[in-house]
mmCIF file of C-alpha atoms in Angstrom:
data_model
loop_
_atom_site.group_PDB
_atom_site.id
_atom_site.type_symbol
_atom_site.label_atom_id
_atom_site.label_comp_id
_atom_site.label_asym_id
_atom_site.label_seq_id
_atom_site.Cartn_x
_atom_site.Cartn_y
_atom_site.Cartn_z
ATOM 1 C CA MET A 27 80.645 140.663 147.254
ATOM 2 C CA GLU A 28 80.903 136.908 147.798
ATOM 3 C CA ILE A 29 78.285 136.322 145.096
ATOM 4 C CA CYS A 30 80.460 138.291 142.637
ATOM 5 C CA ARG A 31 83.481 136.105 143.457
ATOM 6 C CA ARG A 32 81.447 132.974 142.836
ATOM 7 C CA LEU A 33 79.845 134.212 139.623
ATOM 8 C CA LEU A 34 82.964 135.758 138.061
ATOM 9 C CA PRO A 35 84.647 132.417 137.167
ATOM 10 C CA ALA A 36 81.380 131.123 135.730
ATOM 11 C CA ALA A 37 80.937 134.305 133.676
ATOM 12 C CA VAL A 38 84.509 134.082 132.330
ATOM 13 C CA ALA A 39 84.029 130.413 131.422
ATOM 14 C CA LEU A 40 80.766 131.240 129.671
ATOM 15 C CA MET A 41 82.436 134.042 127.697
ATOM 16 C CA LEU A 42 85.314 131.814 126.639
ATOM 17 C CA THR A 43 83.131 128.933 125.529
ATOM 18 C CA SER A 44 80.774 131.207 123.636
ATOM 19 C CA GLY A 45 83.575 132.896 121.695
ATOM 20 C CA CYS A 46 83.553 136.254 123.486
ATOM 21 C CA SER A 47 86.828 138.075 123.936
ATOM 22 C CA LEU A 48 87.960 139.336 127.319
ATOM 23 C CA LEU A 49 89.969 142.143 125.764
ATOM 24 C CA PRO A 50 88.287 144.976 123.863
ATOM 25 C CA GLY A 51 89.355 145.288 120.243
ATOM 26 C CA ARG A 52 90.693 141.739 120.095
ATOM 27 C CA PRO A 53 89.102 139.390 117.577
ATOM 28 C CA THR A 54 87.448 136.302 118.903
ATOM 29 C CA PRO A 55 89.074 133.031 117.913
ATOM 30 C CA THR A 56 87.479 131.213 115.021
ATOM 31 C CA ALA A 57 87.898 127.711 113.725
ATOM 32 C CA ALA A 58 90.068 127.157 110.680
ATOM 33 C CA PRO A 59 88.193 126.302 107.477
ATOM 34 C CA PRO A 60 87.958 122.567 106.817
ATOM 35 C CA VAL A 61 90.734 121.065 104.739
ATOM 36 C CA PRO A 62 89.463 119.410 101.547
ATOM 37 C CA THR A 63 89.933 115.648 101.611
ATOM 38 C CA SER A 64 89.724 114.894 97.916
ATOM 39 C CA PRO A 65 93.089 115.136 96.145
ATOM 40 C CA SER A 66 93.460 116.958 92.880
ATOM 41 C CA PRO A 67 96.007 116.375 90.138
ATOM 42 C CA SER A 68 99.065 118.572 90.561
ATOM 43 C CA PHE A 69 100.349 118.191 87.018
ATOM 44 C CA SER A 70 99.143 118.310 83.455
ATOM 45 C CA PRO A 71 101.140 115.730 81.482
ATOM 46 C CA ALA A 72 100.106 117.258 78.167
ATOM 47 C CA THR A 73 101.940 120.506 78.946
ATOM 48 C CA ALA A 74 105.050 119.364 80.808
ATOM 49 C CA ASP A 75 107.284 116.353 80.937
ATOM 50 C CA ASP A 76 108.830 116.265 84.368
ATOM 51 C CA GLY A 77 106.435 117.695 86.968
ATOM 52 C CA PRO A 78 104.971 115.739 89.849
ATOM 53 C CA VAL A 79 102.108 113.402 89.099
ATOM 54 C CA THR A 80 101.381 111.942 92.473
ATOM 55 C CA GLN A 81 97.724 112.591 93.113
ATOM 56 C CA THR A 82 94.859 110.710 91.582
ATOM 57 C CA ASN A 83 91.250 110.247 92.565
ATOM 58 C CA ASP A 84 91.839 106.801 94.049
ATOM 59 C CA PRO A 85 90.158 106.478 97.456
ATOM 60 C CA THR A 86 93.447 105.730 99.227
ATOM 61 C CA PRO A 87 95.675 108.813 99.404
ATOM 62 C CA THR A 88 99.211 108.519 98.122
ATOM 63 C CA PRO A 89 101.810 110.157 100.330
ATOM 64 C CA SER A 90 104.031 112.717 98.688
ATOM 65 C CA PRO A 91 107.763 112.189 99.191
ATOM 66 C CA ALA A 92 107.785 114.853 101.940
ATOM 67 C CA THR A 93 104.856 113.429 103.926
ATOM 68 C CA ALA A 94 105.821 109.820 103.411
ATOM 69 C CA THR A 95 109.343 110.507 104.695
ATOM 70 C CA ALA A 96 107.861 112.156 107.758
ATOM 71 C CA GLN A 97 105.764 109.058 108.431
ATOM 72 C CA THR A 98 108.734 106.711 108.584
ATOM 73 C CA SER A 99 112.245 107.651 109.572
ATOM 74 C CA ALA A 100 113.888 104.781 107.730
ATOM 75 C CA PRO A 101 112.579 102.642 104.897
ATOM 76 C CA THR A 102 111.218 99.294 106.017
ATOM 77 C CA PRO A 103 111.609 96.094 104.015
ATOM 78 C CA THR A 104 109.483 96.183 100.899
ATOM 79 C CA ALA A 105 107.607 93.443 99.140
ATOM 80 C CA PRO A 106 109.682 92.354 96.138
ATOM 81 C CA SER A 107 106.608 92.762 93.963
ATOM 82 C CA ALA A 108 106.446 96.529 94.673
ATOM 83 C CA GLN A 109 110.077 96.953 93.611
ATOM 84 C CA SER A 110 109.512 94.785 90.555
ATOM 85 C CA ILE A 111 106.470 96.874 89.552
ATOM 86 C CA ALA A 112 108.462 100.107 89.992
ATOM 87 C CA GLU A 113 111.333 98.835 87.848
ATOM 88 C CA SER A 114 109.013 97.456 85.159
ATOM 89 C CA PHE A 115 107.085 100.725 85.062
ATOM 90 C CA ALA A 116 110.314 102.746 84.772
ATOM 91 C CA ARG A 117 111.479 100.631 81.814
ATOM 92 C CA ALA A 118 108.086 101.013 80.095
ATOM 93 C CA TRP A 119 107.879 104.756 80.908
ATOM 94 C CA ALA A 120 111.334 105.619 79.512
ATOM 95 C CA ARG A 121 110.337 104.786 75.923
ATOM 96 C CA PRO A 122 109.862 108.082 74.052
ATOM 97 C CA ASP A 123 110.451 106.179 70.800
ATOM 98 C CA LEU A 124 107.072 104.392 71.005
ATOM 99 C CA SER A 125 103.704 105.474 69.657
ATOM 100 C CA VAL A 126 101.135 106.573 72.223
ATOM 101 C CA SER A 127 99.219 103.288 71.978
ATOM 102 C CA GLU A 128 102.383 101.157 72.305
ATOM 103 C CA TRP A 129 103.593 103.254 75.259
ATOM 104 C CA LEU A 130 100.221 103.016 77.027
ATOM 105 C CA ALA A 131 100.176 99.241 76.511
ATOM 106 C CA GLY A 132 103.407 99.114 78.521
ATOM 107 C CA VAL A 133 102.553 101.485 81.393
ATOM 108 C CA LYS A 134 98.787 101.213 81.991
ATOM 109 C CA PRO A 135 98.728 97.569 83.197
ATOM 110 C CA LEU A 136 101.203 98.573 85.934
ATOM 111 C CA ALA A 137 99.199 101.625 87.106
ATOM 112 C CA THR A 138 96.125 102.217 89.237
ATOM 113 C CA SER A 139 93.035 102.785 87.120
ATOM 114 C CA ALA A 140 92.897 106.498 87.962
ATOM 115 C CA TYR A 141 96.595 107.004 87.206
ATOM 116 C CA GLY A 142 96.264 104.929 84.033
ATOM 117 C CA THR A 143 93.556 107.323 82.869
ATOM 118 C CA LEU A 144 95.842 110.280 83.611
ATOM 119 C CA LEU A 145 98.646 108.636 81.621
ATOM 120 C CA GLU A 146 96.415 108.680 78.533
ATOM 121 C CA SER A 147 97.136 112.409 78.202
ATOM 122 C CA VAL A 148 100.936 111.948 78.122
ATOM 123 C CA ASP A 149 102.868 112.378 74.889
ATOM 124 C CA PRO A 150 105.639 109.777 75.284
ATOM 125 C CA GLY A 151 107.755 111.651 72.743
ATOM 126 C CA ARG A 152 108.213 114.397 75.354
ATOM 127 C CA ILE A 153 109.637 112.050 77.987
ATOM 128 C CA PRO A 154 113.323 112.976 78.341
ATOM 129 C CA ALA A 155 114.538 109.639 79.741
ATOM 130 C CA THR A 156 115.510 106.825 77.394
ATOM 131 C CA THR A 157 117.523 104.521 79.670
ATOM 132 C CA ILE A 158 117.181 103.197 83.199
ATOM 133 C CA THR A 159 120.663 103.374 84.726
ATOM 134 C CA GLY A 160 120.107 101.477 87.997
ATOM 135 C CA GLY A 161 117.671 99.595 90.166
ATOM 136 C CA ALA A 162 114.767 100.922 92.219
ATOM 137 C CA THR A 163 115.688 102.012 95.740
ATOM 138 C CA PRO A 164 112.909 102.461 98.319
ATOM 139 C CA THR A 165 113.078 105.931 99.879
ATOM 140 C CA SER A 166 109.866 105.970 101.887
ATOM 141 C CA THR A 167 107.467 103.262 102.961
ATOM 142 C CA THR A 168 104.126 102.830 104.651
ATOM 143 C CA PRO A 169 102.128 99.603 104.818
ATOM 144 C CA SER A 170 100.172 100.605 101.699
ATOM 145 C CA ALA A 171 102.585 102.816 99.727
ATOM 146 C CA VAL A 172 106.250 102.820 98.764
ATOM 147 C CA ILE A 173 108.213 105.504 96.953
ATOM 148 C CA PHE A 174 111.168 104.284 94.902
ATOM 149 C CA ASP A 175 113.950 106.292 93.289
ATOM 150 C CA VAL A 176 114.948 104.890 89.906
ATOM 151 C CA PRO A 177 117.974 106.482 88.204
ATOM 152 C CA THR A 178 117.603 107.330 84.506
ATOM 153 C CA ASP A 179 119.753 109.090 81.937
ATOM 154 C CA ALA A 180 117.569 112.205 82.480
ATOM 155 C CA GLY A 181 117.484 112.258 86.304
ATOM 156 C CA ILE A 182 115.897 110.380 89.183
ATOM 157 C CA LEU A 183 112.423 109.002 88.560
ATOM 158 C CA ALA A 184 110.486 108.889 91.854
ATOM 159 C CA ILE A 185 107.787 106.232 91.491
ATOM 160 C CA THR A 186 104.982 105.885 94.021
ATOM 161 C CA CYS A 187 103.578 102.366 94.313
ATOM 162 C CA GLN A 188 100.298 101.790 96.103
ATOM 163 C CA LEU A 189 98.869 98.550 97.427
ATOM 164 C CA VAL A 190 95.414 98.118 95.861
ATOM 165 C CA ASP A 191 93.434 95.004 96.767
ATOM 166 C CA GLY A 192 96.644 93.100 97.503
ATOM 167 C CA THR A 193 98.420 94.184 94.289
ATOM 168 C CA TRP A 194 101.153 96.806 94.007
ATOM 169 C CA LEU A 195 100.427 99.388 91.299
ATOM 170 C CA VAL A 196 102.018 102.687 90.282
ATOM 171 C CA ASN A 197 100.062 105.721 91.426
ATOM 172 C CA GLY A 198 102.423 108.530 90.426
ATOM 173 C CA VAL A 199 105.811 109.531 89.081
ATOM 174 C CA ASP A 200 108.046 112.571 89.348
ATOM 175 C CA LEU A 201 111.217 113.070 87.322
ATOM 176 C CA ARG A 202 113.792 115.053 89.282
ATOM 177 C CA ARG A 203 116.362 116.435 86.888
ATOM 178 C CA PRO A 204 119.921 117.153 88.011
ATOM 179 C CA GLY A 205 121.024 120.716 88.665
#
């Protein structure tokens, strides 16, 4: 009897660590499948003009507005160069009157290489904004990424800037239309 009392805890521990269930008919716990670490584009610029374009294949992930806000409760001071890049990009982006090559000449130098490649599939004539109506306001910050809201005549342009080798570059935009 005393041997049973000594062996029972060891048997239960062995069952639990080996994945056996103590209750009949109950499934044994399994590990969740691994979460993929490589981001994928969430938007096809050739087919829409105001969906999110925040993921590229750059090695440093770009936080979405929801995750970036969760990381910091209040925006921290931002390098003036990040704000300047966001405002310059917004002015260059809101030019539906330009040819594709002229438009790309304005936006690509301000973008990460992966996002610049994605911008090559955009038809600038489909961009609804034509005027920037205010300055860039930081809404979420981390040491390597800042999201700015830039008001336009077509809605709020959320611009994600990423610090790449000491230089702030745009890594995504999302036009949020009113209503």
